[in-house]
Each structure stands twice: as C-alpha cells, then as structure tokens.
JSON list of C-alpha atoms in Angstrom, two decimals:
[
{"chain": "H", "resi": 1, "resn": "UNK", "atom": "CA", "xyz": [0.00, 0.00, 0.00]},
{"chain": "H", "resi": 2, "resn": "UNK", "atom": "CA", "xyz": [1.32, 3.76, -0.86]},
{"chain": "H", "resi": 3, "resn": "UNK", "atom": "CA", "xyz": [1.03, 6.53, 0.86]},
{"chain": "H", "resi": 4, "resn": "UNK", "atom": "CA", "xyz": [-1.59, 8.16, -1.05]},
{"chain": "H", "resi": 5, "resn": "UNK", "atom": "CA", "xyz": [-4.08, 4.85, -0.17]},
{"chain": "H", "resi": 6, "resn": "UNK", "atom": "CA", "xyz": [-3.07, 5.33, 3.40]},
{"chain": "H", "resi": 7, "resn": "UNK", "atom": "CA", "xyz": [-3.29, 8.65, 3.67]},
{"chain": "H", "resi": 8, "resn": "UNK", "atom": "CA", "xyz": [-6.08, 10.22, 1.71]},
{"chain": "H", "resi": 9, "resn": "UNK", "atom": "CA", "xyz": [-8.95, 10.76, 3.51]},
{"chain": "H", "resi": 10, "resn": "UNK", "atom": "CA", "xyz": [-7.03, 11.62, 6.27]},
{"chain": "H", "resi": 11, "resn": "UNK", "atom": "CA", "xyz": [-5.05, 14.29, 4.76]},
{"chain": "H", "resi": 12, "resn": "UNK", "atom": "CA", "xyz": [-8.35, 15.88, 2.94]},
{"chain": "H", "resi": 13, "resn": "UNK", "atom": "CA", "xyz": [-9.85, 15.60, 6.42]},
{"chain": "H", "resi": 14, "resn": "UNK", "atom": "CA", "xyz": [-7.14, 18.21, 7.93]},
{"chain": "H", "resi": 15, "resn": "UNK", "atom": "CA", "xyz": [-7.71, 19.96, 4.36]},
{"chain": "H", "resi": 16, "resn": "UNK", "atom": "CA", "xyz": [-11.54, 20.85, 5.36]},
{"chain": "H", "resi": 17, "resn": "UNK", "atom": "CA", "xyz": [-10.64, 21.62, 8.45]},
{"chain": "H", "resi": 18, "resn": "UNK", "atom": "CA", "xyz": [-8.01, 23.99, 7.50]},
{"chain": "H", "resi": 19, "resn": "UNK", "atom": "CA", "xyz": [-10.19, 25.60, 4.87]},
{"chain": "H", "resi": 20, "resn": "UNK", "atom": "CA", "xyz": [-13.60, 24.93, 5.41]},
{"chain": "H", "resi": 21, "resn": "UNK", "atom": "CA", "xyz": [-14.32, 23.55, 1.43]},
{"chain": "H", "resi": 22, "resn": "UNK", "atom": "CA", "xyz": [-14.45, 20.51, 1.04]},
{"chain": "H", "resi": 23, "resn": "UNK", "atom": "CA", "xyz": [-14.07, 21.01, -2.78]},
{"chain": "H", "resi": 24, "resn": "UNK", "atom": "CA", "xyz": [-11.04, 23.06, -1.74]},
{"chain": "H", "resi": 25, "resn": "UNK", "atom": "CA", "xyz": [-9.95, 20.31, 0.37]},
{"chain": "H", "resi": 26, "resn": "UNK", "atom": "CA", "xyz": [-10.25, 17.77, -2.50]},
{"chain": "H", "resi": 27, "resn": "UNK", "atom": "CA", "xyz": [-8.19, 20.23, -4.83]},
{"chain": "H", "resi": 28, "resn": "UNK", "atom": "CA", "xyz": [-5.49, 20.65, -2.17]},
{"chain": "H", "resi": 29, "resn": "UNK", "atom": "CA", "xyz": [-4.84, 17.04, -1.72]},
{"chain": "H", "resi": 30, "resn": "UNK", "atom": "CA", "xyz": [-5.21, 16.00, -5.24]},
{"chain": "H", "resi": 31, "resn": "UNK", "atom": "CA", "xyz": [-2.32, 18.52, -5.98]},
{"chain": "H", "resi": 32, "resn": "UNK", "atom": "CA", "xyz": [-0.22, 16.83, -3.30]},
{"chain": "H", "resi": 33, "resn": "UNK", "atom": "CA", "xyz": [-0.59, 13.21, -4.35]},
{"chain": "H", "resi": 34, "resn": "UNK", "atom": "CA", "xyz": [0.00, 14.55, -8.14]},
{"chain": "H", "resi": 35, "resn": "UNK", "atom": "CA", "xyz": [3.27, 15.85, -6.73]},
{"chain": "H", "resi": 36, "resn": "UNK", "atom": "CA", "xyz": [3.55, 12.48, -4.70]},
{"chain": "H", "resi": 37, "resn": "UNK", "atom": "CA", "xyz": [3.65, 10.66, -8.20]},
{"chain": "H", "resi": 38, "resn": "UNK", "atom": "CA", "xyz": [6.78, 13.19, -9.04]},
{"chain": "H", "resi": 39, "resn": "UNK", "atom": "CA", "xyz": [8.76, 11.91, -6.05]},
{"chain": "H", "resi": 40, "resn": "UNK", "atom": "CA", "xyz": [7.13, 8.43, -6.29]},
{"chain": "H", "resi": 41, "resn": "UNK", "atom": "CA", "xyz": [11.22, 6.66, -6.56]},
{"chain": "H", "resi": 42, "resn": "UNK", "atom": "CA", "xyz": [11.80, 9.26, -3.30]},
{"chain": "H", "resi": 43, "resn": "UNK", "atom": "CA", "xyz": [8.89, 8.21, -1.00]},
{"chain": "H", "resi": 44, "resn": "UNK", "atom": "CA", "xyz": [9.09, 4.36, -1.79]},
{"chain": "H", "resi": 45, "resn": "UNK", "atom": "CA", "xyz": [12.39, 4.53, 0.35]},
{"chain": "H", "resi": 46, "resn": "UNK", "atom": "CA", "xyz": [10.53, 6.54, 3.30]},
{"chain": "H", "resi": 47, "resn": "UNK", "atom": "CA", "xyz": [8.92, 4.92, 6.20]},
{"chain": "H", "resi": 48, "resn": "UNK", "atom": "CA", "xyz": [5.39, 5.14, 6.58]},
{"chain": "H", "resi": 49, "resn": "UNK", "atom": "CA", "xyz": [5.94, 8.44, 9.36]},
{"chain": "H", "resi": 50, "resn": "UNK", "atom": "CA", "xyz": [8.04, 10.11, 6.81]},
{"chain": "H", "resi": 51, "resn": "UNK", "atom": "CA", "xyz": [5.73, 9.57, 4.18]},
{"chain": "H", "resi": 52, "resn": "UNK", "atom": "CA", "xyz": [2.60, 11.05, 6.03]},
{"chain": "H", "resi": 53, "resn": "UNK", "atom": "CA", "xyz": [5.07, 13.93, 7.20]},
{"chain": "H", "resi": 54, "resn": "UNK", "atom": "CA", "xyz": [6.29, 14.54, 3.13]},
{"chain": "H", "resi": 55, "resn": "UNK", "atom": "CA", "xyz": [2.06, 14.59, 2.33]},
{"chain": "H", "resi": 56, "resn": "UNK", "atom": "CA", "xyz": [1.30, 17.02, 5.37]},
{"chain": "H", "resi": 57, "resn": "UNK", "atom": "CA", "xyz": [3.92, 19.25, 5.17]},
{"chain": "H", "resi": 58, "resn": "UNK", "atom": "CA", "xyz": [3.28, 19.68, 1.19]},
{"chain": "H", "resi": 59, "resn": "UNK", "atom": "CA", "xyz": [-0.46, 20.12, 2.09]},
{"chain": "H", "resi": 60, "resn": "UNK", "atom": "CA", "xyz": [0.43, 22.63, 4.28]},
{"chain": "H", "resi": 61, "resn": "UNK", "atom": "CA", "xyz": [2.80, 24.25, 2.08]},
{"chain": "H", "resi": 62, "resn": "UNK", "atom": "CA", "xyz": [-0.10, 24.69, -0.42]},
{"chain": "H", "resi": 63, "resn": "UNK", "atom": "CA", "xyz": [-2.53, 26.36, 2.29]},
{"chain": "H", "resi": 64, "resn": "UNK", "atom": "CA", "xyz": [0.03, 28.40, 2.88]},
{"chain": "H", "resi": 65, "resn": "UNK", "atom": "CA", "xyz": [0.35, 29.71, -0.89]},
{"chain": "H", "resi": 66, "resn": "UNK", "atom": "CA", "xyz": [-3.61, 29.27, -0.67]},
{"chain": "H", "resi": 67, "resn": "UNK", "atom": "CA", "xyz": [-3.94, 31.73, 1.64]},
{"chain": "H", "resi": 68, "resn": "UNK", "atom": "CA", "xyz": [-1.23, 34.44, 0.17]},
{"chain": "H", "resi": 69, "resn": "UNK", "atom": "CA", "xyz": [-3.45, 34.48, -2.78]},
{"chain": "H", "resi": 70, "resn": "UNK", "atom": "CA", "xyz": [-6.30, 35.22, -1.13]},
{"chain": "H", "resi": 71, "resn": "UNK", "atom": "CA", "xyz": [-4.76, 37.75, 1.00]},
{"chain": "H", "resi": 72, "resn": "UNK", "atom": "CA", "xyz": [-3.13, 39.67, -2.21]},
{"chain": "H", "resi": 73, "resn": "UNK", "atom": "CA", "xyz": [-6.51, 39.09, -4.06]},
{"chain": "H", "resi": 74, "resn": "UNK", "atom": "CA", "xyz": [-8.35, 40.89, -0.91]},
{"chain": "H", "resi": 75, "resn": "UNK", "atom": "CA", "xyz": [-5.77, 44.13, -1.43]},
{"chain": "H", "resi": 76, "resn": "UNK", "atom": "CA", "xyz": [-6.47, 44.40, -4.96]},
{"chain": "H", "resi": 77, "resn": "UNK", "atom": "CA", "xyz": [-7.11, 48.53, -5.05]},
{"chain": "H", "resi": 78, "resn": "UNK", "atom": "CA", "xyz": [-8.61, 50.32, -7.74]},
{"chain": "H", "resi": 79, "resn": "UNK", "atom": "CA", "xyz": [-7.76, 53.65, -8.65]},
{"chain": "H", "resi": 80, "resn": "UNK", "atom": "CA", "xyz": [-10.81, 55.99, -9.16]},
{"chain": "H", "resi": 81, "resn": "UNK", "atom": "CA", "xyz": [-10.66, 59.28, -11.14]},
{"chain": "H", "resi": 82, "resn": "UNK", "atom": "CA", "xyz": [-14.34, 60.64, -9.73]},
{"chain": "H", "resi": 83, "resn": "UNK", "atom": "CA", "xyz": [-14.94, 63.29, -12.10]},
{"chain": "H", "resi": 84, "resn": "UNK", "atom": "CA", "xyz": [-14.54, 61.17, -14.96]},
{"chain": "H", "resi": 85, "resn": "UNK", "atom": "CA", "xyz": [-15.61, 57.61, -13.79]},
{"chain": "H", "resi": 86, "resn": "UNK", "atom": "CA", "xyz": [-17.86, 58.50, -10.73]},
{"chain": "H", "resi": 87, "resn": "UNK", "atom": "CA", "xyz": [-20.87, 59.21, -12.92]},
{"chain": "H", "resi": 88, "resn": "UNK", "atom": "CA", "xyz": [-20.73, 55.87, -14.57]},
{"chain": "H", "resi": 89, "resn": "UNK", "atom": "CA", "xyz": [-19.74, 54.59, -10.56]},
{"chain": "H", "resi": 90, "resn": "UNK", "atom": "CA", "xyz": [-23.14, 55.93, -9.90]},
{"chain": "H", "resi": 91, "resn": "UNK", "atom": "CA", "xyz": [-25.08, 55.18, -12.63]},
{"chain": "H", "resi": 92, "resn": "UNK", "atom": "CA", "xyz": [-24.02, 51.53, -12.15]},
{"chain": "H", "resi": 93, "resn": "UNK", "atom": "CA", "xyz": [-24.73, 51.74, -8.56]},
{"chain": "H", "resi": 94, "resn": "UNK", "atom": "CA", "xyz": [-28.49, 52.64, -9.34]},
{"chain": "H", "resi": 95, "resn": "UNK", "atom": "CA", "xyz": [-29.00, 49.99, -11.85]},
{"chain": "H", "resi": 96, "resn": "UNK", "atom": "CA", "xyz": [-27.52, 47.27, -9.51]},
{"chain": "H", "resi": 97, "resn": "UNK", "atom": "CA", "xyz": [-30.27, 48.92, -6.84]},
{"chain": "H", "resi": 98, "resn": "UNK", "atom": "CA", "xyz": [-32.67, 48.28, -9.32]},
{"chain": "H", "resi": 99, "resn": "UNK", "atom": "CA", "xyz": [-31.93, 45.14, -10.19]},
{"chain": "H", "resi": 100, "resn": "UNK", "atom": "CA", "xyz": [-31.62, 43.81, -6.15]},
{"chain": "H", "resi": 101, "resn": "UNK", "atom": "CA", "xyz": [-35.16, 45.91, -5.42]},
{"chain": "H", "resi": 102, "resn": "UNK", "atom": "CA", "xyz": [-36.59, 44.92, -8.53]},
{"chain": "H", "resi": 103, "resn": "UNK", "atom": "CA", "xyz": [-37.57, 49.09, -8.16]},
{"chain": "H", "resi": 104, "resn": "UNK", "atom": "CA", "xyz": [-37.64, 50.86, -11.33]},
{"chain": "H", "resi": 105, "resn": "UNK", "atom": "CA", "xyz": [-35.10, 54.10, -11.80]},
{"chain": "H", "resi": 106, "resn": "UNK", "atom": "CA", "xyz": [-37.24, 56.80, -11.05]},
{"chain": "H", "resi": 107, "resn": "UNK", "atom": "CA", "xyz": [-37.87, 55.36, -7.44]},
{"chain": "H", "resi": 108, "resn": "UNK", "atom": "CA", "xyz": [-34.40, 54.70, -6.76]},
{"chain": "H", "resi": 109, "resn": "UNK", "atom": "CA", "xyz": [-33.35, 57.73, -7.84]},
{"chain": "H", "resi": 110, "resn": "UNK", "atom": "CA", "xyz": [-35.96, 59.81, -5.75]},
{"chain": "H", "resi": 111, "resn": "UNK", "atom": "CA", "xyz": [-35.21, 57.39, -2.34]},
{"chain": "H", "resi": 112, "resn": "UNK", "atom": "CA", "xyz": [-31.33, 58.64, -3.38]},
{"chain": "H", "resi": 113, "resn": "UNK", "atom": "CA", "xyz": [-32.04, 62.23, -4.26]},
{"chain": "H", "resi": 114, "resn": "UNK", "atom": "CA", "xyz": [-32.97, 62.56, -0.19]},
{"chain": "H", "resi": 115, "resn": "UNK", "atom": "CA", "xyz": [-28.97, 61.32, 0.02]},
{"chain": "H", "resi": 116, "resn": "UNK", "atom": "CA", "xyz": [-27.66, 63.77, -2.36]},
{"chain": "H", "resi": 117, "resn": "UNK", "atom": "CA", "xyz": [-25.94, 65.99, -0.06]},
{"chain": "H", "resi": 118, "resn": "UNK", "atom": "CA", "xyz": [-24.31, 62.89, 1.50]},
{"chain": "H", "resi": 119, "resn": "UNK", "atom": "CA", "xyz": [-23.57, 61.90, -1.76]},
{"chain": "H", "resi": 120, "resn": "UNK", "atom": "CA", "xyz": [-21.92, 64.97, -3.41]},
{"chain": "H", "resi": 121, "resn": "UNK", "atom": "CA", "xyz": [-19.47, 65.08, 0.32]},
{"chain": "H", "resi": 122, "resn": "UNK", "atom": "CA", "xyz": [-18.56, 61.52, -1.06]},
{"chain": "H", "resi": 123, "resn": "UNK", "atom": "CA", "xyz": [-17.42, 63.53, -4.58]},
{"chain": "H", "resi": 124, "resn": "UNK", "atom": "CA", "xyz": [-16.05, 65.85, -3.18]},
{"chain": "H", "resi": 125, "resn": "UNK", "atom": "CA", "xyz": [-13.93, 63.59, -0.72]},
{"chain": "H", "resi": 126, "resn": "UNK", "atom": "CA", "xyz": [-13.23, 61.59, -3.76]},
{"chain": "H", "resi": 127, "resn": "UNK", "atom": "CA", "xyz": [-11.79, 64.21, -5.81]},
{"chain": "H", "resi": 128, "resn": "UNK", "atom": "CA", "xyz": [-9.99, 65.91, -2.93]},
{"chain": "H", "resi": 129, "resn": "UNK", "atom": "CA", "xyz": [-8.04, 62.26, -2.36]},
{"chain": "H", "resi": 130, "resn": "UNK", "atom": "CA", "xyz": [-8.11, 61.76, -6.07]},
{"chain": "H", "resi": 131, "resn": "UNK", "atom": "CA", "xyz": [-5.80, 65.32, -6.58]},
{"chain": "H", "resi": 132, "resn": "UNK", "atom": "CA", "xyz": [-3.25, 64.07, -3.46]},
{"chain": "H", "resi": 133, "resn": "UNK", "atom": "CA", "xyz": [-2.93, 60.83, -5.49]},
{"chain": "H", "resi": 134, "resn": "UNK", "atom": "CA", "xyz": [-4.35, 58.81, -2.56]},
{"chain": "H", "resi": 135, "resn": "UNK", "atom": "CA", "xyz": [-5.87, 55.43, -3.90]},
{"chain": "H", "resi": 136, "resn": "UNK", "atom": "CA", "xyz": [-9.08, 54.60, -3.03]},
{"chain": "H", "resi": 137, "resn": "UNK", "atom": "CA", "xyz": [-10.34, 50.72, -2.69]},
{"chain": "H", "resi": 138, "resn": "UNK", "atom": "CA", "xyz": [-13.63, 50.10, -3.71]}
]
C-alpha cells in the first residue's frame, strides 16, 4: 500500500478543516498526491511516518500559498478618477439597486435624491483624495 491509499482521507480531512471547502480540500490534496507521483522513486524509500510527514507538510505548504493568494486578491485597489468615472460609478450603482429591489429608476433615484448631499461630500472627498494621489479601494 502507498502513501496516497493510506493517507487520503485523512489528509483531505485536515484539508476541510483547515479551509472549510471541502471542494477546496479535495483540490489541495489531489495537488499533493499529483506531486507524490513526481517523487514516487523518493517516497518508496521513506517509512510510513516520513511519508505522512512529506504529504502534510506539502499540504500545508499549499494552504500556505492558498492563503497568500487570497490575501493579495483581498488588497487588490482600484484607482478611481471621480470626475470622470464617478458618474458611470453611480449610474451603475443605481442599476444594480434596481436590479436587487426589482424598483424601477425613477424610485431609486428619488429614495437617493434625499442622500444627495451625503452623496456629493462623497465627490467631493473623492476628488480631494483623487488630486493628493491617494488610492481609493472600492
């Protein structure tokens, strides 16, 4: 028996744990025993405690570089120029309102109209951090 056979639930087991998916989970350890097959020659000559220790540490390896990617994908900032691309923000925004209230644009736009002060201190604060070059996430 390999280490893959002895090993596979229990390594996606630690996998769901770790991420909560079990499709994630599944992904995560099929990577690892397709790298297993790469080092097949390599793990034949292990024991079976440095085999599971070769499969966990490579799982862990790749929740590691899981979770970078999610980290860098959560800081992905957009630059916003407001006086050229904040009409179209807005304009988008009251179309996806529509399309979530299932109101038509007219309402919207008179529920927003009572925001419109609170809306033009948002322009205003957008162009103000727009001219000192300060990126703003959306």
């Amino acid at each position: 028996m390999n280490c893959g056979q002895c090993y596979s639930g229990e390594l996606t087991g630690y996998l769901y744990n770790s991420t909560g998916s079990m499709e994630t989970a599944e992904d995560i350890a099929s990577e690892v025993f397709v790298k297993a097959l790469s080092y097949q020659s390599t793990l034949a000559e292990m024991s079976q405690a440095q085999c599971r220790l070769w499969l966990y540490t490579s799982a862990k390896r790749k929740l590691i570089d899981l979770a970078r990617k999610r980290k860098t994908e959560s800081r992905v900032i957009t630059t916003v120029d407001p006086v050229n691309q904040g009409p179209e923000l807005i304009k988008s925004g009251f179309e996806a309102i529509c399309k979530y209230t299932k109101m038509n644009l007219i309402d919207v736009y008179g529920v927003c109209t009572s925001q419109y002060k609170h809306i033009k201190e948002d322009m205003v604060n957008l162009q103000k951090a727009y001219e000192m070059g300060l990126r703003i996430s959306l």
